[in-house]
Short mmCIF file of C-alpha atoms and ligand atoms in Angstrom, two decimals:
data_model
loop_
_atom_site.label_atom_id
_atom_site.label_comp_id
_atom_site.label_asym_id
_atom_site.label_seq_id
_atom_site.Cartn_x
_atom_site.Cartn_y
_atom_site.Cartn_z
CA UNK B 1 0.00 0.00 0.00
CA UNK B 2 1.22 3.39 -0.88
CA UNK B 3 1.82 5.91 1.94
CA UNK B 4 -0.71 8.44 0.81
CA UNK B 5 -3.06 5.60 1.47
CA UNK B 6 -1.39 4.67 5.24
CA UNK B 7 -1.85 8.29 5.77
CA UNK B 8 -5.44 8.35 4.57
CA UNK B 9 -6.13 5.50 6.55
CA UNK B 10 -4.88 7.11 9.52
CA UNK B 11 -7.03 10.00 9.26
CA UNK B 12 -10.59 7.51 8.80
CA UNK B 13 -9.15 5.83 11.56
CA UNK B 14 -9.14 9.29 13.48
CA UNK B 15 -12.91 9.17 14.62
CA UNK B 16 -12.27 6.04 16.20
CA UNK B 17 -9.33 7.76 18.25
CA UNK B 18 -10.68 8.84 21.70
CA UNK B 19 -7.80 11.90 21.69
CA UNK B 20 -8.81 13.74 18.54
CA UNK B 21 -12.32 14.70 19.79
CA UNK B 22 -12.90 17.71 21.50
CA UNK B 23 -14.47 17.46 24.81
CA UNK B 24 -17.72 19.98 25.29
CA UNK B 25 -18.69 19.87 28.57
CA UNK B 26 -22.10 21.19 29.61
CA UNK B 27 -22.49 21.91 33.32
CA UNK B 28 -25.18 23.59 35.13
CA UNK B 29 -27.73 23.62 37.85
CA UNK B 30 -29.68 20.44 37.86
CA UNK B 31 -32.93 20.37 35.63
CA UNK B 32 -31.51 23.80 33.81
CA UNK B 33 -31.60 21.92 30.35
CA UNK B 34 -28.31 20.33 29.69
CA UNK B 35 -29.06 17.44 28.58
CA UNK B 36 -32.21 18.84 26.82
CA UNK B 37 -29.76 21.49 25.25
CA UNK B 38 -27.70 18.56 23.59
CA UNK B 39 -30.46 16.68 22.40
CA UNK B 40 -31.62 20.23 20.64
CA UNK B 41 -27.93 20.61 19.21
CA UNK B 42 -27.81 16.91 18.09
CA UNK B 43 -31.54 17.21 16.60
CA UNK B 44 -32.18 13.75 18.46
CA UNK B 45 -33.65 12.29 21.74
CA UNK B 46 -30.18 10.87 22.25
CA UNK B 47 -29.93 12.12 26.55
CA UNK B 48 -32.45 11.29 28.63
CA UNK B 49 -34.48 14.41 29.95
CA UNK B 50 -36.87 15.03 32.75
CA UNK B 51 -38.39 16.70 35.79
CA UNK B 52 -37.04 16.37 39.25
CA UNK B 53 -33.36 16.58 40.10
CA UNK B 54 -30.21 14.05 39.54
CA UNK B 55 -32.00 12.92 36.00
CA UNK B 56 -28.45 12.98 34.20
CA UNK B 57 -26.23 10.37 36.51
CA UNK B 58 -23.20 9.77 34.99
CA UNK B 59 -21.33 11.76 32.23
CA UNK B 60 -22.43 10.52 28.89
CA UNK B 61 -20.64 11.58 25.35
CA UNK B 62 -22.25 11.92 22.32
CA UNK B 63 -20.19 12.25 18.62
CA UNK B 64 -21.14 16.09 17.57
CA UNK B 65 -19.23 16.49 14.19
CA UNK B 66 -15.65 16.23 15.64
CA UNK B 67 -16.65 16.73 18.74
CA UNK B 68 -17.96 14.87 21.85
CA UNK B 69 -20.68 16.93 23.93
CA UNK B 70 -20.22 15.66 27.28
CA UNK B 71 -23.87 15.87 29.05
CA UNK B 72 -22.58 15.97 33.08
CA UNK B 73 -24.93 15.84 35.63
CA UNK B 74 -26.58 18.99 37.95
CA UNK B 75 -23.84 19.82 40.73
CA UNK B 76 -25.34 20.64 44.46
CA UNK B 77 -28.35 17.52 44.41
CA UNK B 78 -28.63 15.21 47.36
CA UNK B 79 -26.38 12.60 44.77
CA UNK B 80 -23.71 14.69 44.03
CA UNK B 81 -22.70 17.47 46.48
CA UNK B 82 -21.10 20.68 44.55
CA UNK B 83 -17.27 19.88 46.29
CA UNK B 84 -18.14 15.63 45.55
CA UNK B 85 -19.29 16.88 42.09
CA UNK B 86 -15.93 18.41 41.23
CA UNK B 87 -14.05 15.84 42.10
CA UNK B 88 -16.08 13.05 40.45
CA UNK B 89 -16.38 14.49 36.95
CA UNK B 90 -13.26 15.90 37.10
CA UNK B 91 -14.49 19.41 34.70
CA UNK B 92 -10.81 20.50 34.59
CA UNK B 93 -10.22 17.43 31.53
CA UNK B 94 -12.50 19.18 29.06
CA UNK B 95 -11.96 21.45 26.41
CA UNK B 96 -15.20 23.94 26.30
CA UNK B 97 -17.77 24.88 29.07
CA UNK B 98 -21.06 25.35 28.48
CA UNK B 99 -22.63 26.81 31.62
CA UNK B 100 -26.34 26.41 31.45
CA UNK B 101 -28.59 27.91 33.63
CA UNK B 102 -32.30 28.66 33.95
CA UNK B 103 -33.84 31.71 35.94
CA UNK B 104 -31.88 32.56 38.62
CA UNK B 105 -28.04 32.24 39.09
CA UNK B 106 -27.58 30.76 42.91
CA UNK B 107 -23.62 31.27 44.57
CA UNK B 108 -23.05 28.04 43.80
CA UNK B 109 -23.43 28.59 40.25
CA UNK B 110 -21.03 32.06 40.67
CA UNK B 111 -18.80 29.90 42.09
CA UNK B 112 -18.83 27.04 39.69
CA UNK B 113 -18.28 29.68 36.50
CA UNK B 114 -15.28 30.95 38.45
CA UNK B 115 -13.96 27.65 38.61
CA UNK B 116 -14.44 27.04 35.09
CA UNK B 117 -12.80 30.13 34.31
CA UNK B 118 -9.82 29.48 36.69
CA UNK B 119 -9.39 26.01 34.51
CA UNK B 120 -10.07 27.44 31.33
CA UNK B 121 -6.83 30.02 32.07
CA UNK B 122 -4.61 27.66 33.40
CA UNK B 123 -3.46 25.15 30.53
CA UNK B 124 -1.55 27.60 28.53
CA UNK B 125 -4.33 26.86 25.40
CA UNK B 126 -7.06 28.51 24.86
CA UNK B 127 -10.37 26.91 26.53
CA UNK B 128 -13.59 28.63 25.72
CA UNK B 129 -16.68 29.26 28.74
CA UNK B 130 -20.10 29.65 27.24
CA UNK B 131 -22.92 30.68 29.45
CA UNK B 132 -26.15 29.57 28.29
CA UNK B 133 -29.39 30.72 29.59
CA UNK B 134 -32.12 28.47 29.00
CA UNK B 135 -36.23 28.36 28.91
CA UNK B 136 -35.95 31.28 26.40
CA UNK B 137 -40.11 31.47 26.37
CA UNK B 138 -39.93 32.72 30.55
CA UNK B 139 -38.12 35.78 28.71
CA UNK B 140 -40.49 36.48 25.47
CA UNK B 141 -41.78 39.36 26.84
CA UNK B 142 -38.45 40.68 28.75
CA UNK B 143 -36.01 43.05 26.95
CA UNK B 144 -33.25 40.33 26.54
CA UNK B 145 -30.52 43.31 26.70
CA UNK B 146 -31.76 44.11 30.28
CA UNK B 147 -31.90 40.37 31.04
CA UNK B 148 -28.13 40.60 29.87
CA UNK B 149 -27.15 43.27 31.66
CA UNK B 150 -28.40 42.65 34.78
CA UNK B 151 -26.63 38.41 34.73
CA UNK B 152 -23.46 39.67 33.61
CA UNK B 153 -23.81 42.70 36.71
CA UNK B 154 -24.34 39.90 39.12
CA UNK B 155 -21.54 38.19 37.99
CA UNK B 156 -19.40 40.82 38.13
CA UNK B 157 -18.34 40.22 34.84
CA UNK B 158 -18.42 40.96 30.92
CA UNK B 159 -19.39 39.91 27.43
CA UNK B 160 -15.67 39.75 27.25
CA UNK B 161 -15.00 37.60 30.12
CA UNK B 162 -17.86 35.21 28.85
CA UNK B 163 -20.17 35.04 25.82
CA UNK B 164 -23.96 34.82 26.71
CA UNK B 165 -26.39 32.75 24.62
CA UNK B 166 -30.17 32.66 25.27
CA UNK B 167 -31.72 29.14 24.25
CA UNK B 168 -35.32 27.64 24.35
CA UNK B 169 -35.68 23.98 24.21
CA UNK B 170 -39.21 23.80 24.36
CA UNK B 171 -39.74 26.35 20.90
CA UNK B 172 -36.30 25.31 19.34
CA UNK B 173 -34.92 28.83 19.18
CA UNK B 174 -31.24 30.05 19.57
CA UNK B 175 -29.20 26.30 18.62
CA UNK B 176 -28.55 28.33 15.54
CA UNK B 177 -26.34 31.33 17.08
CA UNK B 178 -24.65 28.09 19.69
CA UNK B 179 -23.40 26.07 16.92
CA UNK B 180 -21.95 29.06 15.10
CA UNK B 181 -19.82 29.71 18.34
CA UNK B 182 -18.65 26.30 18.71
CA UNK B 183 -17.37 26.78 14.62
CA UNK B 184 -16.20 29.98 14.51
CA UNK B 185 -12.31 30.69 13.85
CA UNK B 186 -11.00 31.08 17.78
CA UNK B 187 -12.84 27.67 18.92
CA UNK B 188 -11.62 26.00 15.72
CA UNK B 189 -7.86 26.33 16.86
CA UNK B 190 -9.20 23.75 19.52
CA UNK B 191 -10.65 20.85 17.80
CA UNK B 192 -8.20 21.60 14.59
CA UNK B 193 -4.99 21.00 16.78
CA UNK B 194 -6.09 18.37 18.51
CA UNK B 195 -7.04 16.52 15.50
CA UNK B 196 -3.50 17.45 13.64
CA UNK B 197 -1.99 16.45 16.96
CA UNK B 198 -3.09 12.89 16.52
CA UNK B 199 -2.69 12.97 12.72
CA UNK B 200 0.97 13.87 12.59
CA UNK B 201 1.86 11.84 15.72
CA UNK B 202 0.56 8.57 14.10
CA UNK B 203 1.92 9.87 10.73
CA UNK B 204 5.73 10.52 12.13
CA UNK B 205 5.52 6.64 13.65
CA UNK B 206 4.63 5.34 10.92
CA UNK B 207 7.78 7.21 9.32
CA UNK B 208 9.99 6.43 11.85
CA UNK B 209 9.64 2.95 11.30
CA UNK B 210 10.27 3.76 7.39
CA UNK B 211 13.26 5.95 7.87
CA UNK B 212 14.81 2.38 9.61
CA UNK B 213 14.37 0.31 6.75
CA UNK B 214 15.34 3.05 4.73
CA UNK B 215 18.69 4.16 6.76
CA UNK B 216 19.15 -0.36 6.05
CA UNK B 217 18.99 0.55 2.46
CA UNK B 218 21.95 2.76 2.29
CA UNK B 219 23.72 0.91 4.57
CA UNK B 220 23.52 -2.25 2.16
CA UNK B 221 24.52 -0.52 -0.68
CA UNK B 222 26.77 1.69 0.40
CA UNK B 223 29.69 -0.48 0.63
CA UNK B 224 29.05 -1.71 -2.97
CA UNK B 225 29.12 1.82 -3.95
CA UNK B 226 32.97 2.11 -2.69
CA UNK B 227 34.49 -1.07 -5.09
CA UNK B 228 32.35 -0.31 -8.45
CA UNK B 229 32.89 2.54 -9.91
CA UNK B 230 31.75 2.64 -13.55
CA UNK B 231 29.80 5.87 -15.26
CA UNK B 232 32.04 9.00 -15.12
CA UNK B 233 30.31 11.48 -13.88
CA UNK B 234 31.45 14.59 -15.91
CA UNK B 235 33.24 17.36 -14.36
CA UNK B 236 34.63 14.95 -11.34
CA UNK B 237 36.98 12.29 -10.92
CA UNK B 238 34.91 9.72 -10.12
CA UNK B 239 33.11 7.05 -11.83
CA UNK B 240 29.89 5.41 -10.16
CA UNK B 241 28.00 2.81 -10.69
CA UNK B 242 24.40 4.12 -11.59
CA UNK B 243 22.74 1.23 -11.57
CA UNK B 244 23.35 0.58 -7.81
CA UNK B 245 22.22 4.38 -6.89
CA UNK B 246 19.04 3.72 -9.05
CA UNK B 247 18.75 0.45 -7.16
CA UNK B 248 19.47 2.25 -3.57
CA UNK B 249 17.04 5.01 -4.49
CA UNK B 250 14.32 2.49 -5.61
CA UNK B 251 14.44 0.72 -2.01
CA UNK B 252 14.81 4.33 -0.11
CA UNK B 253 11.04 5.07 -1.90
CA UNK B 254 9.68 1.26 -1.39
CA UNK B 255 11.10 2.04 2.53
CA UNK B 256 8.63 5.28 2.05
CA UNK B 257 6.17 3.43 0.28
CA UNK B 258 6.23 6.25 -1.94
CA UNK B 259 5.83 5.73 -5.59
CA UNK B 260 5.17 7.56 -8.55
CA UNK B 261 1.55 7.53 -8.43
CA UNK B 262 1.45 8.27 -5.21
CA UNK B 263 2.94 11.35 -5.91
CA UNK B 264 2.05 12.24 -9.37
CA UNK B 265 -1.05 14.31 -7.95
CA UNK B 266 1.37 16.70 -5.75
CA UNK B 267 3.84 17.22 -8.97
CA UNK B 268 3.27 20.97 -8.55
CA UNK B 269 5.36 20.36 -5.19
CA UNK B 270 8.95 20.84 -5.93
CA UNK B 271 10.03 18.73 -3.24
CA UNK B 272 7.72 15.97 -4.51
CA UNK B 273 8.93 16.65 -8.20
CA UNK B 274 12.61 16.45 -7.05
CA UNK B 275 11.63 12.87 -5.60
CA UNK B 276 10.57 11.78 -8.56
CA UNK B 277 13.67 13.41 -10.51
CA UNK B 278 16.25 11.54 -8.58
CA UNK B 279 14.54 7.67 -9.52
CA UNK B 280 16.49 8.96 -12.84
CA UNK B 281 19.87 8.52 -14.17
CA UNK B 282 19.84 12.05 -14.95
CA UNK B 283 18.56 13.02 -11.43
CA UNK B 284 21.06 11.12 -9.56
CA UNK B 285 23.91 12.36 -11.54
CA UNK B 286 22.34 16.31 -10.77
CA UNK B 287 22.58 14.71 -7.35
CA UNK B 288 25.77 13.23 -7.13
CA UNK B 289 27.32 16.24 -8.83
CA UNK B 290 26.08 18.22 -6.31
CA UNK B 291 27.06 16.47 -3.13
CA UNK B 292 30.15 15.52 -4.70
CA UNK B 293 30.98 19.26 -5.62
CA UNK B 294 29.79 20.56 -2.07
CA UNK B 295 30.81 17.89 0.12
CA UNK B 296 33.97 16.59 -1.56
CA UNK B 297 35.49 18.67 -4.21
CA UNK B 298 38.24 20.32 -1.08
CA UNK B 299 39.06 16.68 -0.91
CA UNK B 300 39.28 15.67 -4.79
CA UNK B 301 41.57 18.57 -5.51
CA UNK B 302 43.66 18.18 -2.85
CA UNK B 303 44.51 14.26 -3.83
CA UNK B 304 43.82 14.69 -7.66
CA UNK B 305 47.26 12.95 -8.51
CA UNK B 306 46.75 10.49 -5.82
CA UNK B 307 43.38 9.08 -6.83
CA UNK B 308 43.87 5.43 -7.17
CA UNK B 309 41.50 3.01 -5.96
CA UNK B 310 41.77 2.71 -2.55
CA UNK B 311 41.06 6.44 -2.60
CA UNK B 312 38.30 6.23 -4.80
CA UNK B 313 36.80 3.48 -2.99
CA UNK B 314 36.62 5.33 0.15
CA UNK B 315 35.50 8.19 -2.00
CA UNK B 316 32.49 6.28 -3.17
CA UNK B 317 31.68 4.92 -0.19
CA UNK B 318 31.12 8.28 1.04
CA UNK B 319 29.25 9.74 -1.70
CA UNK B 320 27.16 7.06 -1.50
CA UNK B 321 26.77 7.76 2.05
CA UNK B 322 25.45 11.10 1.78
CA UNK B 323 23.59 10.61 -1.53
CA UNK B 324 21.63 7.67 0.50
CA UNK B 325 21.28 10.42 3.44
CA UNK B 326 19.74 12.93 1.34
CA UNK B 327 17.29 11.19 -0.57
CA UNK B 328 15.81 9.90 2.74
CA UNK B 329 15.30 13.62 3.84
CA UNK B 330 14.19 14.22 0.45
CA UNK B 331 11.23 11.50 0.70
CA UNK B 332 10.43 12.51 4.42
CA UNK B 333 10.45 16.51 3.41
CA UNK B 334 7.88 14.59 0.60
CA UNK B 335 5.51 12.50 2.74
CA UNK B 336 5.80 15.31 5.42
CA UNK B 337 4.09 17.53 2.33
CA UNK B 338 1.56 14.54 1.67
CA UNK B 339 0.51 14.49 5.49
CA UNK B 340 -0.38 18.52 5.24
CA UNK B 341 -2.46 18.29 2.10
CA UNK B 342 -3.87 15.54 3.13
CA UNK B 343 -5.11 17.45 6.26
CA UNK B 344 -5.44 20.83 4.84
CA UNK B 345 -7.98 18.79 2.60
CA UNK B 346 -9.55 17.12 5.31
CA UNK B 347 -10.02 19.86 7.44
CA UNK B 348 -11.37 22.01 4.26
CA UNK B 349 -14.32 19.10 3.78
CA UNK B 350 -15.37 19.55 7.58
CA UNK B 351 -15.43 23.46 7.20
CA UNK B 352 -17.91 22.84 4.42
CA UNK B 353 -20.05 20.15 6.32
CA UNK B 354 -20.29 22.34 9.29
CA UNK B 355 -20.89 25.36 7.08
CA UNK B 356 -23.78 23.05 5.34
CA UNK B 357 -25.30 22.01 8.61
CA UNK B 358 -25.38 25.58 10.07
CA UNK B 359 -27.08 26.67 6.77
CA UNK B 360 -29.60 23.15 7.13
CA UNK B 361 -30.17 24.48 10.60
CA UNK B 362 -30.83 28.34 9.27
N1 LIG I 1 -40.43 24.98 29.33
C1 LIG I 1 -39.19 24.51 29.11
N2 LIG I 1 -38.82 23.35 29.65
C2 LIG I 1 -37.55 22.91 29.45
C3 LIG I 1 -36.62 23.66 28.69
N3 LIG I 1 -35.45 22.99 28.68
C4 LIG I 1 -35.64 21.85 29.39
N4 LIG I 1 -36.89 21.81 29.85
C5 LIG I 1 -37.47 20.76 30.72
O1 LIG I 1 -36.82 20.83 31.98
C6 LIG I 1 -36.67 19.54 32.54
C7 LIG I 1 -35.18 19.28 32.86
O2 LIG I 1 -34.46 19.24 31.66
P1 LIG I 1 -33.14 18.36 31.51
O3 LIG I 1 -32.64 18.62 30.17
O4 LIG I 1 -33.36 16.98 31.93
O5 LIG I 1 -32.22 19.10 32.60
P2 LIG I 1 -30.73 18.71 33.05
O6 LIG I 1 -30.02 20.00 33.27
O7 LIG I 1 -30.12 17.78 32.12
O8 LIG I 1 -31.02 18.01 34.45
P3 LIG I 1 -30.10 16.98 35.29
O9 LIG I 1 -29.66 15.93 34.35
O10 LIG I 1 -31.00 16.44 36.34
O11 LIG I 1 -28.99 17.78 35.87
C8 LIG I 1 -37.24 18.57 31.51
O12 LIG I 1 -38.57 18.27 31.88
C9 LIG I 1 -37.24 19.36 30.22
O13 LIG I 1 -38.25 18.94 29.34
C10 LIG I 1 -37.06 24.90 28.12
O14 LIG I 1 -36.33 25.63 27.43
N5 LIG I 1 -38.35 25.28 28.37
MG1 LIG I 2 -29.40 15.91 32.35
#
């Protein structure tokens, strides 16, 4: 298999990878509409919902694009007291809070949000808080900008410090302006780098493992390289023997899994293209010229009326050496520039699906 395919493979495989989701957690008062909040967002009866306290008892995740919405249970119940609560769900491993709250906001709630907040400073990446006040209809006949006002004055805080969304489960109204936060550009640094964190992690194992067998290839030939020396190559001293380079080269790019139609659609690459030029006799000549002129040419000069063969040998066991050496960065440089249009692609497909559901949902 080619490794534009292992590295396609890797990214299907990603939604089966617990890390590359995006936690968001929803936490709240009990019976203030978190789990009826996700079953709005998810356009299913997926959490269970009801009157009464303690409904919601155990954190359940559902798959929301690539995220997980975590549906926690209410904090300060008989079950779960608010210090118990903390330390049971653990809040601080999530990624985004949604605080949801109905009618009135109670200390514990003040001092819940604060402890969000402190968490969402304190991992050196950015962690969003959303508040979310719920049973919209109670405010149909408020002025929702007073209703603002006055929750951010009793927090104490700002629009700023925390965005404010109004939602109604029962009539269905505001999941519209809540998705488009969760997709806009600041909270899309979140799930995007933990996805590419996964990716590329998986990716650069999988090339480590190539870059042995590859590193085996050079070593093999190498030595080979240093007793035949047969095609001139113009301009030098030295004579090589192509066919082993060609034969090197071929096993650097089967190490890689790379081959030429692999990499035919990212020709416009030059790194790619320069791949592909070096599985030629012409390439590898451009090559060894190169390396020989930059790496060796102090040398050559300097023992011009003593190259013999022992010299020579040495010579092109050298060149050999580094020509191995740089082809292997060459195809790594190459599948590194497969794994990023791979995912630029990727990521460019679930910009589009979200941007289609938001405009399914408008
Ligand atoms: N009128 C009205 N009722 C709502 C609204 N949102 C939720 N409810 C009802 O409120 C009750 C509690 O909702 P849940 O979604 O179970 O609340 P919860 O926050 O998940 O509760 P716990 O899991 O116990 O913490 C259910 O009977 C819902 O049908 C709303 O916007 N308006
Ligand atoms: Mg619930």
């Amino acid at each position: 298999m080619g490794l534009e395919k292992e590295f396609k493979e890797i990214l299907e495989e990603l939604s089966a990878t617990e890390d590359a989701y995006a936690k968001i957690a929803f936490v709240g008062q009990p019976g203030a509409g978190k789990s009826s909040i996700i079953n709005g967002l998810l356009c299913e009866k997926a959490a269970e919902v009801g009157q009464g306290t303690d409904i919601t008892r155990e954190a359940a995740e559902y798959t929301y694009s690539f995220n997980r919405l975590v549906d926690l249970p209410g904090y300060g119940t008989d079950m779960f007291r608010f210090e118990d609560w903390k330390e049971k769900f653990s809040p601080e491993q999530y990624d985004v809070f949604v605080f949801v709250f109905s009618g009135k906001l109670t200390e514990d709630d003040s001092r819940m949000l604060a402890d969000l907040r402190e968490y969402a400073s304190c991992l050196g990446r950015p962690r969003p808080v959303f508040l979310v006040r719920n049973h919209g209809e109670e405010l149909e006949k408020e002025d929702l900008e007073h209703v603002r006002a006055d929750i951010y004055s009793h927090l104490g805080l700002t629009e700023e410090d925390v965005p404010l969304y109004f939602v109604d489960c029962r009539y269905k109204k505001g999941f519209l302006e809540l998705e488009r936060a969760f997709f806009d550009m600041d909270y899309r640094q979140i799930w995007q780098s933990r996805i590419e964190g996964v990716f590329y992690g998986k990716c650069m194992q999988r090339l480590e493992k190539c870059k042995k067998k590859a590193e085996e290839a050079v070593d093999g030939h190498k030595v080979a390289a240093g007793l035949n020396g047969a095609n001139p190559i113009p301009g030098l001293d030295i004579g090589v023997d192509m066919a082993l380079y060609m034969d090197m080269f071929s096993d650097i790019r089967k190490a890689y899994h790379i081959d030429d139609k692999d990499l035919s659609r990212y020709s416009l690459m030059p790194i790619v293209r320069q791949v592909l030029e070096l599985a030629t006799k012409n390439g590898i000549t451009l090559l060894l010229k190169n390396s020989a002129g930059k790496v060796f040419v102090q040398k050559i000069t300097k023992y011009i009326p003593l190259i013999g063969t022992a010299f020579a040998a040495g010579l092109g066991y050298k060149l050999c050496e580094y020509a191995g050496e740089e082809y292997i960065k060459d195809c790594e440089q190459a599948a590194e520039k497969i794994m990023d249009a791979l995912m630029e692609e990727q990521i460019k497909k679930w910009e589009d699906d979200s941007q289609l559901l938001l405009l399914k949902e408008a």
